[in-house]
Coordinates of C-alpha atoms in Angstrom, one line a residue:
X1 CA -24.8 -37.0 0.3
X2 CA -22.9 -35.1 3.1
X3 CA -21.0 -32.0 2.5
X4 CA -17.6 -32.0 1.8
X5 CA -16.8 -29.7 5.1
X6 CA -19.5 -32.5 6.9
X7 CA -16.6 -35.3 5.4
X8 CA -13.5 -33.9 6.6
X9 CA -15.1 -32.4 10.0
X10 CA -12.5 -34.9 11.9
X11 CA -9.6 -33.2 10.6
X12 CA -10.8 -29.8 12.5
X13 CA -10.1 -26.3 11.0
X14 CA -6.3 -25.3 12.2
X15 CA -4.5 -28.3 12.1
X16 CA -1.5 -28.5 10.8
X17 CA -2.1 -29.2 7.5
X18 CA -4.6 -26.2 7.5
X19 CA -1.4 -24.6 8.6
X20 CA 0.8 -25.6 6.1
X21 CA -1.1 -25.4 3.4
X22 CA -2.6 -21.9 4.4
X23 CA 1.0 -20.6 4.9
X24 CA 2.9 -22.3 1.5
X25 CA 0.0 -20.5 -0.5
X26 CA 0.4 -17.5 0.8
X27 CA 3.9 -17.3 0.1
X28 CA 3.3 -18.2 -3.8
X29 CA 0.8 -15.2 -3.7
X30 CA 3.5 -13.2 -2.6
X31 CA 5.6 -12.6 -6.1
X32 CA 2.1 -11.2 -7.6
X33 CA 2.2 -8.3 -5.6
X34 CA 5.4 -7.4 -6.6
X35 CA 5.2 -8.5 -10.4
X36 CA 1.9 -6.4 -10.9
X37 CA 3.1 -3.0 -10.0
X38 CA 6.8 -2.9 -10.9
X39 CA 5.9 -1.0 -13.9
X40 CA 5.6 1.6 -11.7
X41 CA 9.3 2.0 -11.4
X42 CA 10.8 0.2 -14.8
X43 CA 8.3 2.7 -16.5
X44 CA 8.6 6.0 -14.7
X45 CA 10.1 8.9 -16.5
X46 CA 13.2 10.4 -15.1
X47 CA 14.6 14.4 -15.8
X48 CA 16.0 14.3 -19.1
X49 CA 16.5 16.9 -22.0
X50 CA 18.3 17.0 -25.2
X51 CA 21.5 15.3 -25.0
X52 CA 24.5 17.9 -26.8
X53 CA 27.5 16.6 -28.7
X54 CA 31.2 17.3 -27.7
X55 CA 30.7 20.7 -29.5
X56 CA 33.1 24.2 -28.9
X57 CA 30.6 25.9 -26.9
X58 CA 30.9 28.8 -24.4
X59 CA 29.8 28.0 -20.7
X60 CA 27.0 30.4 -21.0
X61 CA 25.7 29.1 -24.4
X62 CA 25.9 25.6 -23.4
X63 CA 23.5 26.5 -19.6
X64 CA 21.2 28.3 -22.0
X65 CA 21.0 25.9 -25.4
X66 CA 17.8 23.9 -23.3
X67 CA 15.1 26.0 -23.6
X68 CA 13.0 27.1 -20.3
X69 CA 9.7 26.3 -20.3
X70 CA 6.5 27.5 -17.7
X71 CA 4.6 23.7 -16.9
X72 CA 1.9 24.1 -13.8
X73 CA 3.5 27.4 -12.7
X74 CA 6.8 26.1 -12.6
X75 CA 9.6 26.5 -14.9
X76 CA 11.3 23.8 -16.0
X77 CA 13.8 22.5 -18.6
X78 CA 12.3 21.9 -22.3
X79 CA 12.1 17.7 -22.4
X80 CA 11.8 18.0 -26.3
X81 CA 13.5 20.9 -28.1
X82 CA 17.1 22.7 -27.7
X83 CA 17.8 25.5 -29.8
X84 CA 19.4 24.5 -33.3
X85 CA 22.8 24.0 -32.9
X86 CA 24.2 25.3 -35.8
X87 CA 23.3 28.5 -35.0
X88 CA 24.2 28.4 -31.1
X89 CA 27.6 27.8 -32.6
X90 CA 27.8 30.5 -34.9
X91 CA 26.3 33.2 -32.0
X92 CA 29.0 31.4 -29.2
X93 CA 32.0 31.7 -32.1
X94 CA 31.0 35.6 -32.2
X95 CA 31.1 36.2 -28.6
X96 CA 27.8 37.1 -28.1
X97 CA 26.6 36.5 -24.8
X98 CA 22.9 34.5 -24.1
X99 CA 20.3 36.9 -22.5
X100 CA 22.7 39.9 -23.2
X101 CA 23.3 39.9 -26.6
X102 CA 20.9 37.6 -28.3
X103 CA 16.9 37.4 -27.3
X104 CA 16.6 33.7 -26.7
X105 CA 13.1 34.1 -27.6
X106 CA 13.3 34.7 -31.1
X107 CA 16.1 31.8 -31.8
X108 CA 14.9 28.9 -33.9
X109 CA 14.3 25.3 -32.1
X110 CA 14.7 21.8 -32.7
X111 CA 14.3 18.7 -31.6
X112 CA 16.2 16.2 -29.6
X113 CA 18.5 14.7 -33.1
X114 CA 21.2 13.2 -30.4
X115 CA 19.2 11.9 -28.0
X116 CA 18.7 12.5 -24.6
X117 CA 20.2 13.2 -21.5
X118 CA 18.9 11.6 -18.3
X119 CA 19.0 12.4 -14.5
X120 CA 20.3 9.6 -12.8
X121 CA 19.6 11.6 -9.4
X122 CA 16.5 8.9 -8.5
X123 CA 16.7 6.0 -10.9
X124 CA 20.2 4.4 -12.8
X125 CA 18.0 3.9 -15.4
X126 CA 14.6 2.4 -16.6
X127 CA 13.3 1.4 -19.8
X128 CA 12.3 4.4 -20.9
X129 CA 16.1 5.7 -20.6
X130 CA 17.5 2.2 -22.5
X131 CA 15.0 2.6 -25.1
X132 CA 14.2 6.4 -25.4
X133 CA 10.9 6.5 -24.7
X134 CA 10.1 9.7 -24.7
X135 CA 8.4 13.1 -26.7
X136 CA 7.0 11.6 -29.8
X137 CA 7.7 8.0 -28.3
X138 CA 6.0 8.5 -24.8
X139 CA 2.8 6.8 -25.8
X140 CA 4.4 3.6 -25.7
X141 CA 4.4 3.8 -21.9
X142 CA 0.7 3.6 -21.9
X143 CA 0.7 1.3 -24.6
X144 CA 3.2 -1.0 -22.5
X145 CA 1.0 -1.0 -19.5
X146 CA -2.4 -1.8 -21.5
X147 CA 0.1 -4.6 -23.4
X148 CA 0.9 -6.1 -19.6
X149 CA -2.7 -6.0 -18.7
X150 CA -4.0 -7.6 -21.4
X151 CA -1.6 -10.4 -20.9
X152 CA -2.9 -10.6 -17.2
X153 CA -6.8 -10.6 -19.0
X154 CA -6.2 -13.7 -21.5
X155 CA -4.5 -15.8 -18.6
X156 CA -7.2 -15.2 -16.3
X157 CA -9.8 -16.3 -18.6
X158 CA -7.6 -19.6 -20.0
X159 CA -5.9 -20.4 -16.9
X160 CA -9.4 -20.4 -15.0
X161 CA -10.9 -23.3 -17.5
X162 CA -7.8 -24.8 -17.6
X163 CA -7.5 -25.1 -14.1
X164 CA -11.3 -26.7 -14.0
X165 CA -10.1 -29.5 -16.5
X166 CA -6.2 -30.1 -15.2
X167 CA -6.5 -29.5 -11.7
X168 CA -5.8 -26.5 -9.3
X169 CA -2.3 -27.8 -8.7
X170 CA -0.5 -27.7 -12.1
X171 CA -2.1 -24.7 -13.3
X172 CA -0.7 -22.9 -10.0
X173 CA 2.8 -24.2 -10.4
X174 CA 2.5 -23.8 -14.7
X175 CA 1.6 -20.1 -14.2
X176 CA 4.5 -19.1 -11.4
X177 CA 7.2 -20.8 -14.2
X178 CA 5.6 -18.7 -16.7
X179 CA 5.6 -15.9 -14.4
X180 CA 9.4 -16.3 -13.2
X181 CA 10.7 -17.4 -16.4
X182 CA 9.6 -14.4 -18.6
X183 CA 10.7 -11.7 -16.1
X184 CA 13.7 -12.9 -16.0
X185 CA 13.9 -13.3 -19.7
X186 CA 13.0 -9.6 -20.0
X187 CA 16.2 -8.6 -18.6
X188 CA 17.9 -9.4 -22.0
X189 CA 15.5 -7.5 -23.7
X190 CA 17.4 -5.2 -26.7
X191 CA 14.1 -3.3 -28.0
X192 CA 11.2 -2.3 -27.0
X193 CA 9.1 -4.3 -29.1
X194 CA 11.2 -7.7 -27.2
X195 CA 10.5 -6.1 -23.9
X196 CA 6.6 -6.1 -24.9
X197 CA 6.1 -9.2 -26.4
X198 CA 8.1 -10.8 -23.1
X199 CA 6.1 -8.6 -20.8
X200 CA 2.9 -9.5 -22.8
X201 CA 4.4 -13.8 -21.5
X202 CA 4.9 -12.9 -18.3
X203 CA 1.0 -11.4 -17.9
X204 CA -0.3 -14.7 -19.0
X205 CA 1.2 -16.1 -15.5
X206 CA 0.7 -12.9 -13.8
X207 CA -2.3 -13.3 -11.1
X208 CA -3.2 -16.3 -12.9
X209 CA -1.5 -18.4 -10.2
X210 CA -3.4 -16.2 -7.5
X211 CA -6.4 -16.9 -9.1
X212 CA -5.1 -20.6 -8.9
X213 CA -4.2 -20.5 -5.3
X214 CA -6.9 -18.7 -4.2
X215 CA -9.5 -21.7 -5.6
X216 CA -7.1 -24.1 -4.1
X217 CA -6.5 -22.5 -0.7
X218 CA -10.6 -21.4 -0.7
X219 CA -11.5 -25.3 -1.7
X220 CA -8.9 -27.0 1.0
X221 CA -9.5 -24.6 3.8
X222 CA -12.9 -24.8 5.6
X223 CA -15.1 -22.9 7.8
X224 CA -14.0 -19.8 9.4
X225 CA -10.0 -20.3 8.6
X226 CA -11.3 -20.2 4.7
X227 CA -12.6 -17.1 5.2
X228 CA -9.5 -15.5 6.9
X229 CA -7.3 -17.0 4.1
X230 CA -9.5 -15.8 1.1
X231 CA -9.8 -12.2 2.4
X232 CA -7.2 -12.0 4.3
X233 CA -4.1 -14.4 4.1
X234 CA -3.9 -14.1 0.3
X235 CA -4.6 -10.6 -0.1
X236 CA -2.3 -9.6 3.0
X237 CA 0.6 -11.8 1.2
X238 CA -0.9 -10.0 -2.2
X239 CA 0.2 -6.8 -0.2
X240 CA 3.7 -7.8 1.2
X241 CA 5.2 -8.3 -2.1
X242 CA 3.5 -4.9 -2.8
X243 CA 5.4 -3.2 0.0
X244 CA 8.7 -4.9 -1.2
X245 CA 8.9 -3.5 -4.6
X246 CA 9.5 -0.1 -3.6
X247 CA 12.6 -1.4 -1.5
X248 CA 14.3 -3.4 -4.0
X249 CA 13.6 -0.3 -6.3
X250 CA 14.9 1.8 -3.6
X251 CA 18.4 -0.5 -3.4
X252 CA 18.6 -1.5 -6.8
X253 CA 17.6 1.5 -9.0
X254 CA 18.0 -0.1 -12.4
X255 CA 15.7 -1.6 -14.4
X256 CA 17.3 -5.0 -15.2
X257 CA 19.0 -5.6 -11.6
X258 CA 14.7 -4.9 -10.3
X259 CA 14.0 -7.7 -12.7
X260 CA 16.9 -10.0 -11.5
X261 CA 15.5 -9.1 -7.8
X262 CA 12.0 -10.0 -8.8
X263 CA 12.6 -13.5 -10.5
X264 CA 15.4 -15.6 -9.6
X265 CA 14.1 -15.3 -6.1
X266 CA 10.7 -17.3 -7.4
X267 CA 13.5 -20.8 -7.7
X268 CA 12.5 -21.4 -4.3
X269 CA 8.9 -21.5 -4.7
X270 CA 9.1 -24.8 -7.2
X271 CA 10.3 -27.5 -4.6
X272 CA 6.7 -26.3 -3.1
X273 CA 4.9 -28.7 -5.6
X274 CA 5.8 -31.5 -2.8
X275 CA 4.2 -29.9 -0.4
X276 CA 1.1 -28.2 -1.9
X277 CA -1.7 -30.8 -2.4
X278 CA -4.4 -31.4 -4.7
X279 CA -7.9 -29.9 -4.0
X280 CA -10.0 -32.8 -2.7
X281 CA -13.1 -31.1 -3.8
X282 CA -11.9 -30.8 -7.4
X283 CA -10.9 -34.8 -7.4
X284 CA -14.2 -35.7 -6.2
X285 CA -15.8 -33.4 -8.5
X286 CA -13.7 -35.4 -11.7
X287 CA -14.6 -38.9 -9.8
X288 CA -11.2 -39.7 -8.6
X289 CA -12.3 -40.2 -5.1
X290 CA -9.3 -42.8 -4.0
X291 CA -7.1 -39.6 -4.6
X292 CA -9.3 -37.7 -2.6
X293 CA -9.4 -39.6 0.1
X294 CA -5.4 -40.6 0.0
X295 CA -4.9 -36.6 0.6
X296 CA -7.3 -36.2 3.7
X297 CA -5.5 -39.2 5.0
X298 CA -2.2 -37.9 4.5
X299 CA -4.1 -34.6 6.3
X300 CA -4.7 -36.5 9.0
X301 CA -1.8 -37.8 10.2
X302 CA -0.5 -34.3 10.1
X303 CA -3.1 -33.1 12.3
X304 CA -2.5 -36.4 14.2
X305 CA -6.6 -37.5 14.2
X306 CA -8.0 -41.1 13.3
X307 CA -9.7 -41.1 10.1
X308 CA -13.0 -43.2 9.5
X309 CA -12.7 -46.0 7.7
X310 CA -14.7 -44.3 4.8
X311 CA -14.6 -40.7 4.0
X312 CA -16.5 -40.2 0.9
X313 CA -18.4 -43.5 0.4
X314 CA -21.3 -41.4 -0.5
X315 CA -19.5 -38.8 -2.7
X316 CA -18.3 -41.4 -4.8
X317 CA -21.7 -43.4 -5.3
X318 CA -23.1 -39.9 -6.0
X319 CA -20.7 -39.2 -8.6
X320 CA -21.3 -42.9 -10.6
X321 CA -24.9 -42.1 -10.4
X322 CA -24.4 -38.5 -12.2
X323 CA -22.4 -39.9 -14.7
X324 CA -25.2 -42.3 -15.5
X325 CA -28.2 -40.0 -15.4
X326 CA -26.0 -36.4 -16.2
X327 CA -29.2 -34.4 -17.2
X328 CA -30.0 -32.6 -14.9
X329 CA -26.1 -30.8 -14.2
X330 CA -26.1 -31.0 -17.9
X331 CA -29.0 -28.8 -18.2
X332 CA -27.8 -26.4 -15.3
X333 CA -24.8 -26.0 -17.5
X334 CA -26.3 -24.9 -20.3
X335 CA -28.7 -22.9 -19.5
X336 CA -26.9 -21.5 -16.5
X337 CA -23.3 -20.5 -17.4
X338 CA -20.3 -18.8 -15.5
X339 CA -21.1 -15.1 -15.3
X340 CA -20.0 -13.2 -18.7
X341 CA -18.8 -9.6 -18.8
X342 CA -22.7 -8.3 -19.4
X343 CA -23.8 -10.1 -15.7
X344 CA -24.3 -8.0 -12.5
X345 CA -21.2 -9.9 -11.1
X346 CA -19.0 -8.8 -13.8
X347 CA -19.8 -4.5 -13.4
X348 CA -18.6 -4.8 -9.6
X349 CA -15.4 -6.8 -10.5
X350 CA -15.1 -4.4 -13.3
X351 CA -15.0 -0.9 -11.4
X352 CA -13.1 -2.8 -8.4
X353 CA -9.9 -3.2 -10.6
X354 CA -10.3 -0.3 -12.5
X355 CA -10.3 2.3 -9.3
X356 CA -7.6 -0.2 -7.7
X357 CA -5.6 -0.3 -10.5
X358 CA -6.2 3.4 -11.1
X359 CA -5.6 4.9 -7.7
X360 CA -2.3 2.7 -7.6
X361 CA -0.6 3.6 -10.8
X362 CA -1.6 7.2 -9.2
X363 CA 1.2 7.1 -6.3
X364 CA 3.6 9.6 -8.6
X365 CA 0.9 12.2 -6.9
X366 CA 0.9 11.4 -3.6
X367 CA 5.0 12.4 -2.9
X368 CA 8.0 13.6 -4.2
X369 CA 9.6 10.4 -3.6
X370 CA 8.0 7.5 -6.1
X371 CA 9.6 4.8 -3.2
X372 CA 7.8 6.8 -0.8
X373 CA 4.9 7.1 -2.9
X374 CA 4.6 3.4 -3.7
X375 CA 5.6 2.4 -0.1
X376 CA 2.5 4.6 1.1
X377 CA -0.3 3.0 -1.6
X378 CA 0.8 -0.3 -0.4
X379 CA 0.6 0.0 3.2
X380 CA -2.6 1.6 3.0
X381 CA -3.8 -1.9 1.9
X382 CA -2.8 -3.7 5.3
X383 CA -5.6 -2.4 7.7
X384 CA -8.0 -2.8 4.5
X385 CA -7.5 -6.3 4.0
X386 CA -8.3 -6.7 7.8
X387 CA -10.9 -4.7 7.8
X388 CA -12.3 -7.1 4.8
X389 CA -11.5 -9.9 6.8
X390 CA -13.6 -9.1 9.5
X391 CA -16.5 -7.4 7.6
X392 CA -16.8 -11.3 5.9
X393 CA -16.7 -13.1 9.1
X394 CA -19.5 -10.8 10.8
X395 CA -21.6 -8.8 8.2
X396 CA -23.0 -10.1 4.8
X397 CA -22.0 -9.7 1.7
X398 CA -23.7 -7.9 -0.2
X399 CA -24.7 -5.1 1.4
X400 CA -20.7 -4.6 2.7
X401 CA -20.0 -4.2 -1.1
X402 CA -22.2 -2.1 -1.8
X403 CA -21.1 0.4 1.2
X404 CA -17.5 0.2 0.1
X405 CA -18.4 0.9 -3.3
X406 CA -20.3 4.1 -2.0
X407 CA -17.3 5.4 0.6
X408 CA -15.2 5.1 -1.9
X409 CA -17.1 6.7 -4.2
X410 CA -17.8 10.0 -2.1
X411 CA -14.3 10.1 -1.1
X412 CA -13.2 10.6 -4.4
X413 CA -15.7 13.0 -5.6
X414 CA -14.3 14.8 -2.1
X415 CA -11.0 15.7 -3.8
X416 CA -12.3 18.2 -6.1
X417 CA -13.7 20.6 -3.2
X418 CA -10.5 20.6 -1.9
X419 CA -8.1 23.7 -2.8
X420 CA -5.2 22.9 -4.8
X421 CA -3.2 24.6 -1.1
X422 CA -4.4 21.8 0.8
X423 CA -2.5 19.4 -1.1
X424 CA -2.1 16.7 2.6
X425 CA -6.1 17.0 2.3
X426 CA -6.4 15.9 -1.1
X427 CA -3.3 12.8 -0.6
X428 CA -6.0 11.9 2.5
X429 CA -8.7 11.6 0.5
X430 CA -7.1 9.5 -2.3
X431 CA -5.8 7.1 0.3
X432 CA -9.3 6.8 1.8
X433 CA -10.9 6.0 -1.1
X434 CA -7.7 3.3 -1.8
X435 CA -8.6 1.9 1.2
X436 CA -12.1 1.3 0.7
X437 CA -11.9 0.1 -2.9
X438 CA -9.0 -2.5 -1.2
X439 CA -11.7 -3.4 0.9
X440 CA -13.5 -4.2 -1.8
X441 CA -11.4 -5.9 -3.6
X442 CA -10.2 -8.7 -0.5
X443 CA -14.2 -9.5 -0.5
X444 CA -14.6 -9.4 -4.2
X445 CA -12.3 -12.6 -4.2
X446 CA -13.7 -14.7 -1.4
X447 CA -17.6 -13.7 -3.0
X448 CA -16.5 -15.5 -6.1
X449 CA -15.2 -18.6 -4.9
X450 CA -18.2 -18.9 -2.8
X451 CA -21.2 -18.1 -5.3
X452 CA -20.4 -21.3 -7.8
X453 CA -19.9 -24.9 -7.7
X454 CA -16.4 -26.7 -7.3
X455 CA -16.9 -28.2 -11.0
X456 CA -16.9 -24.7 -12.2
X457 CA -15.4 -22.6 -9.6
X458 CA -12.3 -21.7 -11.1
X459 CA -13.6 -21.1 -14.8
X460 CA -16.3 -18.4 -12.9
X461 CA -13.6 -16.8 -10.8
X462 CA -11.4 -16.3 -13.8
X463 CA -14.6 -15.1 -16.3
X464 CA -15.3 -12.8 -13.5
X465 CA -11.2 -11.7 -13.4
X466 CA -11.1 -11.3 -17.1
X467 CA -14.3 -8.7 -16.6
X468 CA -11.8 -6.8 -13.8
X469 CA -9.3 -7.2 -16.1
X470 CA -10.6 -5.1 -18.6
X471 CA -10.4 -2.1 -16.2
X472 CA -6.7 -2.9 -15.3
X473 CA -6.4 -2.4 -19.3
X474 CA -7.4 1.1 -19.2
X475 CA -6.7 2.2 -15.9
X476 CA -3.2 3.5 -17.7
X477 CA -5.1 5.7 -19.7
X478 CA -7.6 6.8 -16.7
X479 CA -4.1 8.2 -15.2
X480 CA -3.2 10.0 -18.1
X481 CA -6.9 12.0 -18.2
X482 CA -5.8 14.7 -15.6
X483 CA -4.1 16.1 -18.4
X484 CA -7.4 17.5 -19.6
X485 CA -9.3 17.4 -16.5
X486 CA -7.5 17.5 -13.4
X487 CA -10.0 15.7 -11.9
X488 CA -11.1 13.6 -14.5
X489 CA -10.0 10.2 -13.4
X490 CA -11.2 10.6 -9.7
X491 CA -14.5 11.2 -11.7
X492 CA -14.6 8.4 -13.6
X493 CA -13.8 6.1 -10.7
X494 CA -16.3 7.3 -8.6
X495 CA -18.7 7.2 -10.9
X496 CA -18.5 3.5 -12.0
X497 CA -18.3 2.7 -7.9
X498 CA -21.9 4.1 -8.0
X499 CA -22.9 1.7 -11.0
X500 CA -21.1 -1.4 -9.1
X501 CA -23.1 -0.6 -5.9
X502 CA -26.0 -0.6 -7.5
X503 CA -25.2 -4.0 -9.9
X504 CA -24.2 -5.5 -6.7
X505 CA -27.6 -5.4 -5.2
X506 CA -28.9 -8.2 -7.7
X507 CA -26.1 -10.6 -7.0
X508 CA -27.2 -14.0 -4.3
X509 CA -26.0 -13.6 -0.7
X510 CA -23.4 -16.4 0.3
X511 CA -23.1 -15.2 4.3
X512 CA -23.5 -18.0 6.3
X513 CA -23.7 -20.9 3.5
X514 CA -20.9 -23.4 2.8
X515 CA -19.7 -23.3 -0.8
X516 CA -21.8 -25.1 -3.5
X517 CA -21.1 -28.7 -4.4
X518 CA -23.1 -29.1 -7.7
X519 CA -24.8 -26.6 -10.2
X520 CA -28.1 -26.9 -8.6
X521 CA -27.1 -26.1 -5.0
X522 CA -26.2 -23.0 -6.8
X523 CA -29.4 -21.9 -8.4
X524 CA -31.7 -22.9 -4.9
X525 CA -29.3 -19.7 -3.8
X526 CA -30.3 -17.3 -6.8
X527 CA -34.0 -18.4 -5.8
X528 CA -33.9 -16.9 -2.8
X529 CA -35.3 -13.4 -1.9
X530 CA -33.1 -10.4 -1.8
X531 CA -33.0 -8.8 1.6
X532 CA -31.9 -5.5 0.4
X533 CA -35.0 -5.0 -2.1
X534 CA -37.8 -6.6 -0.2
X535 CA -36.7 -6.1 3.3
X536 CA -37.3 -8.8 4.5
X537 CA -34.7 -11.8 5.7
X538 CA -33.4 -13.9 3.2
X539 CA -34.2 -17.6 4.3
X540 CA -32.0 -19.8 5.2
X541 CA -32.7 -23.6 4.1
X542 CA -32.8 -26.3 6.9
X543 CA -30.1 -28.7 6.1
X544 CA -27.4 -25.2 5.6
X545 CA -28.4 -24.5 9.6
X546 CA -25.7 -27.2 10.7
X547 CA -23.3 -25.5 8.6
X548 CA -19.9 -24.6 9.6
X549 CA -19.8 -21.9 8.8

């Protein structure tokens, strides 16, 4: 049976289907980037402090009732505590005078019993001004993030099987409603429980539909134009919405107009369903080979080629005979499942999104600006998509992962020989070590999609994204460690880039291979030697010379 990329070689590689197609699923990628970090701004702190009632207070009692407090060196306003009223009153009704009269030291505090007064200097407000998320209720933050995260976790493990059974096509389109729908819905959110359980929704559609389009775009696209979209186009479109958040933020500057922004903008990406075809490799994985074929047909006349008479004549006898004598794929099947959290493949995709993640929800460090701060972390990601890009179209795999993981890895252990003066150096080094874990991460994606078979492509790439998703769950609480260790998180990261380089020695190489039809052209790849342990060149079988690739 020939190769799918052997069927549809008359269509060429930059056609203008490939076009279309490469383009429309970029832009659907393009709401992810912006919908997985604006927690950044719709749960950032502002300045706040005790809020005071309309009380008879002099002008120096009522500058002085906040209590100063030393934080890092600096001084700053108490967050948590004023001193009790009652007895400011009494001192201001007898004249006495703050600093002068009365030692501030000694007077009795308390805490915030009327709420809380917020700076509207850099945000009009967030949820944790409309809900008072604050002192005793600042661990909800965290808990909000984790919440998101492990929304984004269950969808990428469901949406992955359930794009294997229903088809790439609806579960991308069922995952951007979910996606739009639920962020908009947030914006009527009264409580802070409602805002969870919505934001817990809109994670189930969150990356899910990347995940979706990624398979779809990976299993349309072939040859070297696969490559560039996989690494490239989708993370680069990943990255765009990225760099927009920070400007809506930056116009909008409250938390339910950002929401607004972020969804009803997504109504424009439905009509796409029209457009967007069916993978051919799925159908002809299910059987439906007249489908298939209708679809490369259709591609052709866009690309304005003659299509043979027969396209996948073979495929389809193929298929009738599997179904007849399914054995052997059976037994691959079983014996030979997806990759599960405890595999090789899973530790890499594990620490990728945990020191992404991490370093990104780290931008409040890098400026006193958080627009300028999130603008920076996401424009680092530009030349590092490209760089991935080109390290999969020349270099293999395997080894390139395991040199990111290692770069970024010493660039983070760096930071903590670098005197808290040299503040630029330390920024530097962060952003180095975003930029190779970014690397990283655009090849993580395109390794995926090319190490299993179409049947079960998208179930693997979403087992493998529920394993990195259970780093995005606690890369919240990595943040919060520099609390106790200044350097704690940069630690932590760079430690479990170590273990992922080392994991990722024992996955199969996939440079210069087309992707795997069946379950068994899968497993003649994981018998063959590994370069990087014995030395010597991993062999390449005969019938994969021709390949397109």
């Amino acid at each position: 049976m020939r190769d799918y990329p052997e069927s549809v070689a008359f269509l060429g590689q930059w056609g203008r289907f490939q076009q279309v197609v490469f383009f429309l699923l970029c832009a659907t990628i393009v709401p992810n980037g912006f919908g997985a970090f604006n927690l950044v701004f719709l749960t950032d702190v502002p300045r706040h402090h005790c809020a005071l009632p309309d009380v008879n207070l002099t002008e120096d009692w009522r500058d002085s009732i906040i209590p100063v407090q030393v934080v890092n060196g600096n001084q700053q306003l108490s967050r948590c505590s004023r001193f009790r009223l009652d007895v400011v009153r009494n001192l201001s009704a007898q004249g006495l005078v703050p600093g002068r009269d009365v030692n501030l030291t000694d007077l009795e505090q308390e805490g915030c019993v009327d709420g809380w007064s917020y700076s509207r200097d850099v945000y009009q407000s967030t949820i944790v001004s409309e809900f008072d998320l604050v002192c005793s209720e600042q661990w909800k933050l965290t808990f909000t993030s984790t919440v998101f995260f492990v929304g984004v976790l269950l969808g990428s493990f469901f949406s992955g099987q359930l794009s294997d059974r229903f088809g790439r096509k609806p579960v991308l389109f069922a995952t951007m409603a979910v996606q739009m729908l639920f962020t908009f819905i947030q914006v009527f959110s009264t409580s802070w429980v409602m805002f969870t359980v919505l934001l817990f929704i809109n994670g189930l559609g969150q990356i899910s539909n990347f995940v979706a389009a990624l398979v779809l775009g990976t299993e349309i696209l072939t040859g070297h134009v696969r490559v560039l979209y996989s690494s490239m186009g989708a993370c680069l479109s990943f990255t765009l919405g990225y760099m927009m958040l920070p400007i809506f933020a930056f116009l909008l500057r409250d938390w339910t107009s950002l929401l607004l922004a972020l969804s009803l903008p997504c109504l424009a990406f439905l009509p796409l369903w029209w457009f967007i075809p069916e993978s051919p490799r799925w159908l002809l994985s299910q059987g439906r080979v007249e489908e298939a074929e209708r679809i490369v047909r259709t591609a052709a006349k866009w690309n304005k080629v003659q299509a043979p008479l027969v396209i996948f004549e073979e495929a389809g006898l193929e298929r009738k005979l599997q179904r007849l004598r399914p054995g052997e794929d059976q037994e691959h099947q079983n014996h030979n499942p997806p990759p599960l959290p405890g595999d090789p493949l899973a530790s890499p995709r594990f620490s990728t999104c945990t020191g992404y993640y991490g370093l990104s929800f780290n931008t409040s460090q890098l400026h006193a600006d958080p627009y300028m701060s999130c603008f920076i972390s996401a424009a680092v990601e530009v030349p590092a998509y490209i760089s991935g890009w080109l390290v999969l179209r020349y270099f293999p795999r395997r080894p390139s992962i395991c040199c990111s993981f290692l770069l970024e890895a010493v660039s983070l252990f760096l930071i903590q020989l670098v005197p808290q003066t040299l503040t630029n150096l330390s920024i530097a080094l962060e952003m180095l070590a975003k930029y190779f874990i970014t690397v990283t991460f655009s090849m993580m994606f395109a390794y995926i999609a090319e190490l299993y078979p179409t049947l079960l492509r998208n179930t693997a790439v979403g087992i493998c994204s529920t394993a990195g998703r259970l780093g995005n769950c606690i890369a919240p609480y990595l943040v919060t460690l520099n609390t106790y260790l200044l350097h704690l998180p940069y630690i932590v990261i760079g430690s479990l880039g170590i273990v992922a380089a080392f994991a990722a020695l024992f996955i199969p190489e996939t440079f210069g291979r087309p992707l795997p039809e069946t379950m068994q052209q899968m497993h003649q790849r994981e018998r063959m030697k590994c370069p990087c342990v014995t030395g010597k060149q991993t062999p390449i079988p005969v019938e994969l010379l021709d390949s397109p690739l």
